[in-house]
XYZ file of C-alpha atoms in Angstrom:
125
model
C 0.000 0.000 0.000
C 1.126 3.562 -0.738
C -0.141 6.927 0.452
C -1.614 7.395 -3.057
C -3.830 4.362 -2.366
C -5.384 6.266 0.553
C -6.954 8.877 -1.783
C -5.120 11.799 -0.226
C -5.113 15.208 -1.902
C -1.992 16.287 -3.765
C -0.767 18.915 -1.248
C -0.729 16.234 1.459
C 1.009 13.725 -0.808
C 3.646 16.372 -1.549
C 4.112 17.062 2.168
C 4.339 13.352 2.942
C 7.054 12.972 0.334
C 8.820 16.088 1.647
C 9.039 14.663 5.173
C 10.417 11.411 3.789
C 7.561 8.972 4.255
C 7.392 6.317 1.536
C 4.672 3.924 2.692
C 2.085 4.160 5.444
C 2.886 2.367 8.667
C 0.333 -0.193 9.898
C -1.365 2.340 12.209
C -1.552 4.878 9.373
C -2.950 2.355 6.886
C -5.634 1.329 9.385
C -6.483 4.781 10.779
C -6.459 7.126 7.791
C -9.390 5.621 5.795
C -11.970 5.674 8.615
C -10.963 9.178 9.702
C -11.265 10.374 6.095
C -14.793 8.935 6.146
C -15.651 10.922 9.275
C -15.634 7.964 11.635
C -14.376 8.143 15.193
C -11.315 6.074 15.880
C -9.315 4.926 18.862
C -5.896 3.607 17.925
C -2.987 2.231 19.872
C 0.564 1.759 18.645
C 4.087 1.917 19.990
C 6.198 5.070 20.068
C 7.651 5.983 16.689
C 5.045 4.220 14.557
C 3.497 7.328 13.011
C 0.446 7.892 15.180
C 0.535 11.670 14.720
C 0.446 11.344 10.930
C -2.282 8.719 11.280
C -4.712 11.291 12.677
C -3.266 14.636 11.532
C -3.133 13.898 7.801
C -6.798 12.888 7.455
C -7.886 15.761 9.716
C -6.056 18.211 7.448
C -7.666 16.668 4.377
C -11.159 16.863 5.878
C -10.600 20.503 6.875
C -9.362 21.317 3.372
C -12.278 19.687 1.584
C -14.952 21.041 3.927
C -15.972 24.629 3.228
C -15.313 27.177 5.935
C -18.214 28.963 7.576
C -18.526 32.601 6.541
C -17.470 35.348 8.912
C -14.932 35.226 11.692
C -12.676 32.199 11.723
C -13.618 29.708 14.389
C -11.773 26.771 15.860
C -12.674 23.677 13.847
C -10.387 21.083 15.411
C -9.026 20.606 18.913
C -6.305 18.081 19.707
C -5.671 17.436 23.402
C -2.393 15.995 24.665
C -1.146 14.937 28.097
C 2.112 16.913 27.918
C 3.438 20.206 26.603
C 6.214 18.390 24.746
C 3.752 16.197 22.858
C 1.603 19.246 22.038
C 4.625 20.981 20.507
C 5.603 17.848 18.577
C 2.095 17.473 17.139
C 1.983 21.161 16.185
C 5.325 20.823 14.362
C 4.013 17.805 12.458
C 0.781 19.562 11.524
C 2.844 22.493 10.286
C 4.922 20.150 8.096
C 1.942 18.207 6.720
C -0.143 21.332 6.124
C 2.606 23.509 4.663
C 0.843 23.793 1.285
C -2.654 24.164 2.747
C -4.472 27.313 3.832
C -4.931 26.485 7.501
C -3.885 28.280 10.644
C -2.921 26.401 13.772
C -1.595 27.091 17.222
C -0.315 25.169 20.189
C -1.729 26.294 23.515
C -0.615 25.078 26.928
C -0.334 26.171 30.528
C 2.617 27.296 32.562
C 3.469 30.286 30.351
C 2.174 33.815 29.826
C -1.226 33.309 28.252
C -1.675 36.734 26.630
C -0.458 35.746 23.156
C -2.359 32.455 23.315
C -5.593 34.229 24.242
C -5.042 36.668 21.361
C -4.590 33.783 18.911
C -7.907 32.302 19.985
C -9.695 35.673 19.842
C -8.324 36.239 16.338
C -9.525 32.835 15.170
C -6.057 31.274 15.344
């Protein structure tokens, strides 16, 4: 199986190639299709198996293909993580996968000055 077999849009395929992925890992091959179809999914895999790509890539595709509501930008996806480090890692991956897409994203966590984070949310990220 290749990423092309997963019916991903070209900007995501380009990003996947740019980050050096050649074939989906087992968790990606199993998770991407149901998420693309709008199904909920709970997956479990070891560290380093591509779990972030398994959920981030189809989320980005769904956001790209779904029209945005008119007016002020609103938050359309929220990803919760147990640690600040994981939140930053996921944000970096989303930035890499979505480089050629017109999406804004932000990582928000506690323990720091919240002013800029609050402003990002008020401005629609």
